[in-house]
XYZ file of C-alpha atoms in Angstrom:
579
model
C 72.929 262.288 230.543
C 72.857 258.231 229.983
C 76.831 258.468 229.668
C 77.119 260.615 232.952
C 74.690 258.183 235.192
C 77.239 255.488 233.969
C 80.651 257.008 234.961
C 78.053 258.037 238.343
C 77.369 254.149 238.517
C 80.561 252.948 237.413
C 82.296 255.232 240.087
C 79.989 253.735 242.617
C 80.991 250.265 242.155
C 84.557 251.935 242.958
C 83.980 253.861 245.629
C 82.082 250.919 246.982
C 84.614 247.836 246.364
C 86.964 246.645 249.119
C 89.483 246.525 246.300
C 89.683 250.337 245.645
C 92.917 251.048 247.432
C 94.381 248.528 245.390
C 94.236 249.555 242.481
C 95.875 252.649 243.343
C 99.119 251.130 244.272
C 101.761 249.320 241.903
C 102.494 250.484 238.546
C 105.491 251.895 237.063
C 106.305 253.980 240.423
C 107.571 251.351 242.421
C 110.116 249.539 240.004
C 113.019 251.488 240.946
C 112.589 250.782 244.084
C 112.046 247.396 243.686
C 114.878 247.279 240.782
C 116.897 248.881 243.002
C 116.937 246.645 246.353
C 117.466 243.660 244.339
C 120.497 245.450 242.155
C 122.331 246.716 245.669
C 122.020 243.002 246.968
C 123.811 241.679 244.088
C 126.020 244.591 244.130
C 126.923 243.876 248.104
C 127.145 239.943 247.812
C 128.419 239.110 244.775
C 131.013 241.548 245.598
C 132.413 239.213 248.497
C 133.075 236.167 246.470
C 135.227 236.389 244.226
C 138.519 237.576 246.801
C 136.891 235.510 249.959
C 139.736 232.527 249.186
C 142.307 235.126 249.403
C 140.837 236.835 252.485
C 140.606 233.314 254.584
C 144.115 231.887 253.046
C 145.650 235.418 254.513
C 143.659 235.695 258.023
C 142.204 232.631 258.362
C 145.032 230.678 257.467
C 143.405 227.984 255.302
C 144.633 225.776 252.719
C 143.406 225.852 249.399
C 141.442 222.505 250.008
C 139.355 224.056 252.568
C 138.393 227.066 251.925
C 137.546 226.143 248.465
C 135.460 223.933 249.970
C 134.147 226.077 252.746
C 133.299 228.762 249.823
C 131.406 226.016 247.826
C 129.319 225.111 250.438
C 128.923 228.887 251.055
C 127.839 229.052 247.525
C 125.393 225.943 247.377
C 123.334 227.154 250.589
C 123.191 230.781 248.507
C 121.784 229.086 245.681
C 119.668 226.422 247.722
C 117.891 229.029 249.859
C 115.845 231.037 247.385
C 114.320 227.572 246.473
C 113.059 227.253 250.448
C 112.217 231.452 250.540
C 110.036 230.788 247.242
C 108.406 228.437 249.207
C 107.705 230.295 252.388
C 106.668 233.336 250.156
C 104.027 231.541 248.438
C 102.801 229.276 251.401
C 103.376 232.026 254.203
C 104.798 235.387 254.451
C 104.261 236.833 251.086
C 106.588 238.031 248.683
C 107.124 241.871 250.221
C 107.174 240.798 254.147
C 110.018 237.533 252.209
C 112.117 240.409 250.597
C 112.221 242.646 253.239
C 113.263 239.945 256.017
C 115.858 238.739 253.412
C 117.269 242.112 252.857
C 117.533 242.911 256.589
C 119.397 239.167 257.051
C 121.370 239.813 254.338
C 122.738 243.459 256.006
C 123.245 241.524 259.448
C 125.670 239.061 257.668
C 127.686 241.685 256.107
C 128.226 244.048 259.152
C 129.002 240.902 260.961
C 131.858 239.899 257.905
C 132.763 243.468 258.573
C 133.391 243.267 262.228
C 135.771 239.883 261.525
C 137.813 242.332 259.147
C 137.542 245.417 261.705
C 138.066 243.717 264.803
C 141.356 242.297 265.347
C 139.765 239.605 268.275
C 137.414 237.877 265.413
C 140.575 236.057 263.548
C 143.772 234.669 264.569
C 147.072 236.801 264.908
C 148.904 237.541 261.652
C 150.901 235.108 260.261
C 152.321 233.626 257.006
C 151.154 229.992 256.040
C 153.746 229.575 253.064
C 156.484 230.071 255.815
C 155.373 229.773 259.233
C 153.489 227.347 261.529
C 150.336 229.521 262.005
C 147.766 229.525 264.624
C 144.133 228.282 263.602
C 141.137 229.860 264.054
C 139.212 229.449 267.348
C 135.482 227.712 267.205
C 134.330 231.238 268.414
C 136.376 232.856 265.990
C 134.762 230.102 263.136
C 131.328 230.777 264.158
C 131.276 234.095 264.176
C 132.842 233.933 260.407
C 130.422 231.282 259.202
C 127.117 232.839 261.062
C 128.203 236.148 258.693
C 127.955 233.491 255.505
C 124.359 231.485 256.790
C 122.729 234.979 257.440
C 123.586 236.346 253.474
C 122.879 232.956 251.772
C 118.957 233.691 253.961
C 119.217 236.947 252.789
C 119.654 235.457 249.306
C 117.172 233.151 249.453
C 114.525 235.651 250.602
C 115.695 238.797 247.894
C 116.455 236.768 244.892
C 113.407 234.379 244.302
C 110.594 236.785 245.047
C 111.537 240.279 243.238
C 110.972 239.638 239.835
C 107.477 238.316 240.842
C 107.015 240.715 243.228
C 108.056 243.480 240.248
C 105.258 241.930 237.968
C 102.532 241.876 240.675
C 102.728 245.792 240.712
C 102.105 245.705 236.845
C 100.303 243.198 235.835
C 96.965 244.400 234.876
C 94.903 241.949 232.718
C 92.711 245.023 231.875
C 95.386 246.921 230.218
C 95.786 246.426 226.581
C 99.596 246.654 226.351
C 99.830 244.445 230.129
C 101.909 242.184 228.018
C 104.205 244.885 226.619
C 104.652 246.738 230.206
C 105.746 243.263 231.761
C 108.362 242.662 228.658
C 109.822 246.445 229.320
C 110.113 244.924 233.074
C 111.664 242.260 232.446
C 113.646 243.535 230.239
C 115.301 246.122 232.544
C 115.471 243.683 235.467
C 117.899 241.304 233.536
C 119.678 244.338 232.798
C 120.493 245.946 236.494
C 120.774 242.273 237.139
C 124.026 242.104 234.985
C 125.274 245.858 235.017
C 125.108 244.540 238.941
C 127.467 241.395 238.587
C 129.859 243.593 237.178
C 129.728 246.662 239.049
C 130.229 243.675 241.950
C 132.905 241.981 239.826
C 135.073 245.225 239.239
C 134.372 247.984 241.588
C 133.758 246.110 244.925
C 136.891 243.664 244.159
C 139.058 246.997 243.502
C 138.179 248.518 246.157
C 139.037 245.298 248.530
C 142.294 245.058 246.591
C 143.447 248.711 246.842
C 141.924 249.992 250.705
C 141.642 246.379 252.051
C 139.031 244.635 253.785
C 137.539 246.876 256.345
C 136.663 249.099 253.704
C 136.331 246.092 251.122
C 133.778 244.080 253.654
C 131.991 248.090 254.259
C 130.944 249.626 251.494
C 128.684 246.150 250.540
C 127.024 246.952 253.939
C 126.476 250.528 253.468
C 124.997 249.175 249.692
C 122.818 246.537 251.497
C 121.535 249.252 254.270
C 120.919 251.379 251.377
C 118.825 248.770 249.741
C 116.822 247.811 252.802
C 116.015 251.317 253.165
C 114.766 252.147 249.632
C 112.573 248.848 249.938
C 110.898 249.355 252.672
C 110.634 253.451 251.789
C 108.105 252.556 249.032
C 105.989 250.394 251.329
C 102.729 252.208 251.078
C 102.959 252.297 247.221
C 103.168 248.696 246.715
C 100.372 245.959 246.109
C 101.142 242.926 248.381
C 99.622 239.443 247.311
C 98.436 237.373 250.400
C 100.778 234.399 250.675
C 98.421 230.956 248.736
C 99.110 227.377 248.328
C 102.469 226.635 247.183
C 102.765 224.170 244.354
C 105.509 221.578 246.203
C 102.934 221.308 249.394
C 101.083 219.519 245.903
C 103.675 217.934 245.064
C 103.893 216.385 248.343
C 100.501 215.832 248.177
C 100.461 213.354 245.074
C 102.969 211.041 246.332
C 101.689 210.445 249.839
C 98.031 209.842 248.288
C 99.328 208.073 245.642
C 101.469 205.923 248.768
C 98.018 205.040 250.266
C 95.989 204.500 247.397
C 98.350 202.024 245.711
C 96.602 199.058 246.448
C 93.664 200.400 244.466
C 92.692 198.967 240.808
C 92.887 201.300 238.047
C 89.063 202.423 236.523
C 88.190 200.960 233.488
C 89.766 202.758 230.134
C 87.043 205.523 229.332
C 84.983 205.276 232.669
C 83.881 208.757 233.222
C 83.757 210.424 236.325
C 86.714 208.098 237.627
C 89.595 210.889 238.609
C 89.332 213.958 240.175
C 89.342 216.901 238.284
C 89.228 220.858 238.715
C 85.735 221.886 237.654
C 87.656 224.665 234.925
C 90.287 222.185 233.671
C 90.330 220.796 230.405
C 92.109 217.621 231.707
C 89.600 214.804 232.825
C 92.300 211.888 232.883
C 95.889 211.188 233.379
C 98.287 210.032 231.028
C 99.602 206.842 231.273
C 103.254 207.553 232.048
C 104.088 206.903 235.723
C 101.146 205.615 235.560
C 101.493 204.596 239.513
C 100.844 207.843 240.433
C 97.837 208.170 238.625
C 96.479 206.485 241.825
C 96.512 209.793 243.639
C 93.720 211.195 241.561
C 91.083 208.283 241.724
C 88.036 209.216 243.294
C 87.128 205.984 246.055
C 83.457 207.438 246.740
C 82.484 210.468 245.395
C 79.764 211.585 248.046
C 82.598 211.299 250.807
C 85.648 212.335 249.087
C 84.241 215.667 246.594
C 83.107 218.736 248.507
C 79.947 220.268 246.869
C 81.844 222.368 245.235
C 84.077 220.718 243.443
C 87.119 220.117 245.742
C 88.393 217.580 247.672
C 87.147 217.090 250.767
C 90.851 215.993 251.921
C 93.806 217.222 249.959
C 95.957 214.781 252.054
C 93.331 212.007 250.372
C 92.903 212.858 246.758
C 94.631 215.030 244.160
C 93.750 216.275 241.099
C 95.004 215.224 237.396
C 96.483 218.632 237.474
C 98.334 218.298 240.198
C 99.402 214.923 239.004
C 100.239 215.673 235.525
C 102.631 218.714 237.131
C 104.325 216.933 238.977
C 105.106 214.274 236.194
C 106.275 216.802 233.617
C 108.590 218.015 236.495
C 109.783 214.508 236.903
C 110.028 213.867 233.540
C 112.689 217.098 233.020
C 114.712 216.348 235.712
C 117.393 213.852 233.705
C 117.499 216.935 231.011
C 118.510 219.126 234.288
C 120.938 216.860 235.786
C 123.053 216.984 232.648
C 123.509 220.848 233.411
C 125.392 220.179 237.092
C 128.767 219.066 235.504
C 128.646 223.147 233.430
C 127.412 224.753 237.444
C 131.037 222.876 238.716
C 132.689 224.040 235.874
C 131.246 227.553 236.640
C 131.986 227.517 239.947
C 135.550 227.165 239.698
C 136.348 230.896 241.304
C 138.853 230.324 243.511
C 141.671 228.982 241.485
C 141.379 231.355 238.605
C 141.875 234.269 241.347
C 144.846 232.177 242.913
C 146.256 231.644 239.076
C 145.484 235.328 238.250
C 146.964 236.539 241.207
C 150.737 235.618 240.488
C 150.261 236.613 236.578
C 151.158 239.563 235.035
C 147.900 241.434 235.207
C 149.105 245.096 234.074
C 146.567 246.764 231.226
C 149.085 249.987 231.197
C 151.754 250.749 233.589
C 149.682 252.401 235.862
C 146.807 250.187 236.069
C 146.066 246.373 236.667
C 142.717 244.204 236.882
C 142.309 242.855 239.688
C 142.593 239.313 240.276
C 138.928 238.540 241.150
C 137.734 240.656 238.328
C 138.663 238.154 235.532
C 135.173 236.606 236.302
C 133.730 239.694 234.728
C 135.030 238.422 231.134
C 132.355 235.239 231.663
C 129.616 237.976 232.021
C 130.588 239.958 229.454
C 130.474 237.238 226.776
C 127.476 236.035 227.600
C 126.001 239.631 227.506
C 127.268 239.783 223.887
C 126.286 236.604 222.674
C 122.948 237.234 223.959
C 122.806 240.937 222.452
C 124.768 238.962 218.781
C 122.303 236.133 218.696
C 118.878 238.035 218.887
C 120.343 241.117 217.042
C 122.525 239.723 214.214
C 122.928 235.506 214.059
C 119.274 234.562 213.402
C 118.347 237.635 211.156
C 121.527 236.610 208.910
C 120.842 232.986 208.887
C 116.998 233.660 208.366
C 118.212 236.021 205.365
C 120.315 233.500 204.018
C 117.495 231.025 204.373
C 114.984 233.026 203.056
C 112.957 232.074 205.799
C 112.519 232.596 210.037
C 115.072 230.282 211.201
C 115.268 229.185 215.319
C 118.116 226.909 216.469
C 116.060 223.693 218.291
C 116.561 224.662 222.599
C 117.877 220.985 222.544
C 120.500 221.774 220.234
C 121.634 225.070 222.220
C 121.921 223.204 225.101
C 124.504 220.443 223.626
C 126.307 223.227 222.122
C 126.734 224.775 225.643
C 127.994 221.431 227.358
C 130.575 220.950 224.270
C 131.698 224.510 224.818
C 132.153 223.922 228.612
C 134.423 220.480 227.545
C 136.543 223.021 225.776
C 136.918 225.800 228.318
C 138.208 223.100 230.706
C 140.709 221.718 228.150
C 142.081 225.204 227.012
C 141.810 226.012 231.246
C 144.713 222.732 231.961
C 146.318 224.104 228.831
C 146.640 227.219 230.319
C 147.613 226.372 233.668
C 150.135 223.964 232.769
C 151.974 226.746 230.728
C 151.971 228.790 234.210
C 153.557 226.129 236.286
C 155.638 225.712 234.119
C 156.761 229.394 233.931
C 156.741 229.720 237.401
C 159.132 226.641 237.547
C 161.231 227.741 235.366
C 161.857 230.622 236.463
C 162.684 229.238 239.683
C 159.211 230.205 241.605
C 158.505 226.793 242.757
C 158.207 227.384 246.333
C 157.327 231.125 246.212
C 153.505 230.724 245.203
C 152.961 234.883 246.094
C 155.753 235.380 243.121
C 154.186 236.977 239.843
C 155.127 235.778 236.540
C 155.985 237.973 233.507
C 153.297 235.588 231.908
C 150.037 238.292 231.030
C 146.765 236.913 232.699
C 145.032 237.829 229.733
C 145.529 234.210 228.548
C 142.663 233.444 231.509
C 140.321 235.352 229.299
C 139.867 232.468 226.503
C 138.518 230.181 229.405
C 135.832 232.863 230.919
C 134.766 233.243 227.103
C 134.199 229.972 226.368
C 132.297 229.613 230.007
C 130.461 232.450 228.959
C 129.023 231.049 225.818
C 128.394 227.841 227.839
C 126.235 229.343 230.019
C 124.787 230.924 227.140
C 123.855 228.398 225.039
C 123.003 225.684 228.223
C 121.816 227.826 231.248
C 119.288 230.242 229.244
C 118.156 226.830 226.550
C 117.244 224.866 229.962
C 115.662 227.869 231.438
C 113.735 228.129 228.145
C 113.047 224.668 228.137
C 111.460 224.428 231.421
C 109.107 226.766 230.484
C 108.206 225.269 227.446
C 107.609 221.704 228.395
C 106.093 222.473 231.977
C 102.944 223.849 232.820
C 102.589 227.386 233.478
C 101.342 227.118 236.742
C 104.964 225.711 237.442
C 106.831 228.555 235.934
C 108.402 229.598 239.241
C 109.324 226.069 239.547
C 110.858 226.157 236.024
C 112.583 229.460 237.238
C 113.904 227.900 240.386
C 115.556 224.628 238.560
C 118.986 226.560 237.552
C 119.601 227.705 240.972
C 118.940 224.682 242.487
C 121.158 223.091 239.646
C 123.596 225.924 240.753
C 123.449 224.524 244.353
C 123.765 220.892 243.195
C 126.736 221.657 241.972
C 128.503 223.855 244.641
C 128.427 220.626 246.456
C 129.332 218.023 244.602
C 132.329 220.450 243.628
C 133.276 220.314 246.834
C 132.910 216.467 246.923
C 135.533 216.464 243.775
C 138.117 218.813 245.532
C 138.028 216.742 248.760
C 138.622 213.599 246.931
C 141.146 214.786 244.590
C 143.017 216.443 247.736
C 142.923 213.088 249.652
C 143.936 210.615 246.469
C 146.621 212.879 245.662
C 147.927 213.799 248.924
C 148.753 210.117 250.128
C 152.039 209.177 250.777
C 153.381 213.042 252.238
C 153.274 214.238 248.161
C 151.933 217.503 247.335
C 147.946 217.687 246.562
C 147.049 218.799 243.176
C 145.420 221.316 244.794
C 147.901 222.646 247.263
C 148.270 225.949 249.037
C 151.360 226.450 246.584
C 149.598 226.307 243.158
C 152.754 226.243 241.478
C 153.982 223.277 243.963
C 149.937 221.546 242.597
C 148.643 220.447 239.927
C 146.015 222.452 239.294
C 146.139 221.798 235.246
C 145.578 217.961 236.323
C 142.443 219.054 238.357
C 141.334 221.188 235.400
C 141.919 217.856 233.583
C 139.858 215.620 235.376
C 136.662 217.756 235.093
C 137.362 218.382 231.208
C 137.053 214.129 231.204
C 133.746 214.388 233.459
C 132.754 217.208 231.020
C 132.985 215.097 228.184
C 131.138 211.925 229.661
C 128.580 214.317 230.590
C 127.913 215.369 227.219
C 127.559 211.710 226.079
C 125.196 211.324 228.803
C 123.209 214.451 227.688
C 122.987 213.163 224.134
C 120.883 209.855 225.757
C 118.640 212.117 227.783
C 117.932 214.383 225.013
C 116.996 211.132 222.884
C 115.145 209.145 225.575
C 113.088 212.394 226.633
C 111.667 212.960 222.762
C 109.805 215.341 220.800
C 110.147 218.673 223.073
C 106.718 220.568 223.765
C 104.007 219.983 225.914
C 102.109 219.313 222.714
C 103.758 215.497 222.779
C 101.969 214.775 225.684
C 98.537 213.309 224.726
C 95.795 213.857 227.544
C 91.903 213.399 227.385
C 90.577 216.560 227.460
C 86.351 217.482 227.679
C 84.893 217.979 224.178
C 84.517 221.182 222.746
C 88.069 222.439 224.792
């Protein structure tokens, strides 16, 4: 009887909670729908990269120069924008009304690159630029191109930030014993669909653009993006939708304008109490004493006017706390540790002269069948897949064996390994190039770039290996060490780092093609990068970024010795007694 009135009770309190719909949504029901929208995106966008240089050197009629360039700033806004639709999820919209928006965006700018490959009127007549004096593209012609591009890097930025958060809010149930295990199993298969998607992108999409052209090449990643805006939004009763909440860089913001208006203030005395502002639940009652200027941003003036009864400021925009001061110096104090990854994102980026290299080699598996010449990117996913799989699976249990005890390679030390690797795959990339040319050359292919050598284009592979294992090593030790040393109230931050690293990069790419074009082309002589790679130096290009590569890695081996001991533990803050 005493057990029945408590289920009666206990099934009160639920019948009578505002929160009882809740907790009937989420759960294991909605991840493939979730999985899924975020797998067709990848599918339909990553898809249109890799053969975009060829598409705008053919119809466009571009130069190597600038649509390299136009593709790397294509590039840095898609990895730039999930940084600003992180931002307007967790300030604004919300992370289901942020995907859904992005998806939809995303589908408009691929129906509209569709219509510039379906609709003769949306690019310039046909024309040869290796032999003829072609017509350029019209500004309406140009806009309509580039408003296809800004409307998938916003679809980007909504999609890509907010579904692996989105994924856990549906599962993460404190309550539930094995929460922790349910989120790994998430994660786990989201990384997964995540890769089986670059590839599927990589090699079916580019095959099919390469063997039924572009109107059905530029199609079928719409009719994979419609398909993922309609399995989204299918599952929209089913899902539990967080309410949008502070976002941590309004903070950020925060600290340094308070800290701006408060710097004519004294510091407090060394153990005053009560001096800095401090959540009521936090276990830190004082700043450190690195940039120790913005320690000015927490100092309460009068604490009648400036602390709410409750605990909070009064003004947000007039003091901080020492958490949100202490945040944003551990972001500050990774950031020299995160530049040194940008020179690796350039090398990374490098997509459009592999295709153009790849595209006048011998690229025949059998008789029958050839890889396509933007598939050779899939060789960079594949190694890091296996490393990955090698390093969990079979390095550290040997070494530990050997050992005779757990052994962990230092995230500081995988990192340097990475940057040395991506030295190498430059070096063995102007190796490799430089025997092409000279092929080509030789056998008399100098001015006919569209010629393909007898040369096999399986020497490429070496160089999307070794970029593999730098990305490896480098991309998933900084990712790891983000999380480590910052706070984990920052981990989207610490999630969003790479891509803005990624975007970085894209630019400053760009910045190194344009100047290379311009020294180079002076005096009527053929650019290093020229339209006619075999006319180019291309292996001289390759050559200069295996030199910044290299300086880089010097310049890593300073940060990694300025920054210290890694771990949050290093840190030494005043905490209340008995915490």
């Amino acid at each position: 009887m005493e057990d029945n009135k408590t289920e009666e009770s206990s099934d009160q309190r639920l019948m009578s909670s505002p929160e009882m719909p809740e907790r009937h949504k989420g759960g294991l029901i909605t991840m493939p729908f979730i999985i899924a929208n975020e797998s067709f995106e990848k599918v339909a966008s990553y898809g249109l990269v890799p053969n975009m240089i060829l598409y705008l050197i053919s119809y466009y009629h571009m130069g190597v120069a600038k649509g390299t360039n136009i593709l790397f700033f294509w590039q840095a806004a898609t990895n730039f924008t999930p940084i600003l639709g992180a931002f307007v999820a967790d300030s604004y919209l919300g992370r289901f009304l942020t995907i859904g928006l992005g998806s939809i965006s995303s589908l408009l700018g691929m129906i509209l690159l569709w219509l510039t490959a379906m609709v003769p009127q949306s690019k310039p007549p046909p024309c040869d630029i290796m032999t003829q004096s072609c017509r350029s593209p019209t500004a309406g012609q140009m806009t309509l191109l580039f408003s296809s591009f800004i409307l998938i890097s916003i679809g980007a930025g909504g999609v890509r930030p907010c579904s692996l958060a989105f994924g856990a809010d549906q599962l993460d149930r404190r309550d539930n014993p094995k929460n922790e295990r349910v989120l790994e199993r998430f994660f786990g298969w989201y990384y997964a669909s995540a890769a089986i998607s670059v590839l599927i992108a990589l090699t079916g999409i580019v095959y099919i653009q390469d063997h039924f052209g572009y109107g059905v090449g530029f199609g079928v990643p719409a009719i994979v993006m419609l398909i993922s805006v309609v399995v989204f939004f299918l599952a929209s009763p089913l899902y539990i939708k967080q309410v949008a909440s502070k976002s941590l860089l309004t903070g950020f913001v925060q600290v340094f304008i308070v800290a701006y208006k408060n710097r004519n203030l004294t510091f407090p005395l060394p153990n005053s109490t009560g001096s800095y502002h401090h959540k009521r639940d936090s276990n830190i009652v004082e700043p450190t004493d690195n940039l120790r200027f913005l320690n000015k941003a927490c100092i309460i003036r009068n604490p009648e006017q400036d602390v709410a009864p409750d605990g909070s400021a009064s003004n947000p925009w007039s003091l901080c706390t020492v958490d949100q001061v202490e945040e944003l110096k551990a972001l500050i104090k990774v950031l020299p540790i995160w530049s040194t990854g940008i020179i690796m994102s350039i090398n990374l980026s490098q997509n459009t002269f592999p295709v153009l290299q790849a595209s006048s080699m011998d690229r025949h598996l059998t008789k029958k069948f050839q890889i396509p010449a933007g598939s050779y990117g899939m060789f960079n996913i594949i190694s890091l897949a296996l490393w990955v799989i090698l390093y969990d699976r079979a390095v550290l249990p040997t070494i530990s064996k050997i050992k005779g005890k757990p052994v962990r390679i230092g995230v500081k030390l995988r990192m340097g390994i990475g940057l040395f690797l991506t030295c190498i795959a430059m070096v063995v990339s102007a190796i490799v190039e430089n025997a092409r040319r000279r092929e080509a050359i030789r056998d008399g292919f100098q001015n006919n770039p569209q010629a393909v050598l007898k040369m096999s284009a399986m020497w490429l592979v070496p160089q999307f290996c070794l970029n593999g294992l730098a990305e490896a090593f480098t991309a998933i030790g900084q990712t790891e060490f983000f999380y480590s040393e910052l706070p984990k109230s920052m981990s989207s931050i610490a999630a969003a780092l790479f891509g803005l690293g990624l975007a970085v990069a894209n630019l400053l790419a760009s910045v190194v093609v344009s100047i290379v074009d311009d020294i180079t082309s002076k005096g009527g002589k053929d650019s290093w990068v020229s339209s006619n790679i075999n006319k180019g130096r291309i292996d001289n290009y390759y050559w200069v970024l295996a030199i910044l590569s290299f300086i880089n890695l010097f310049y890593y081996f300073l940060c990694a010795w300025a920054y210290g001991p890694s771990g949050r533990r290093a840190t030494k803050v005043k905490v209340l007694p008995g915490r």
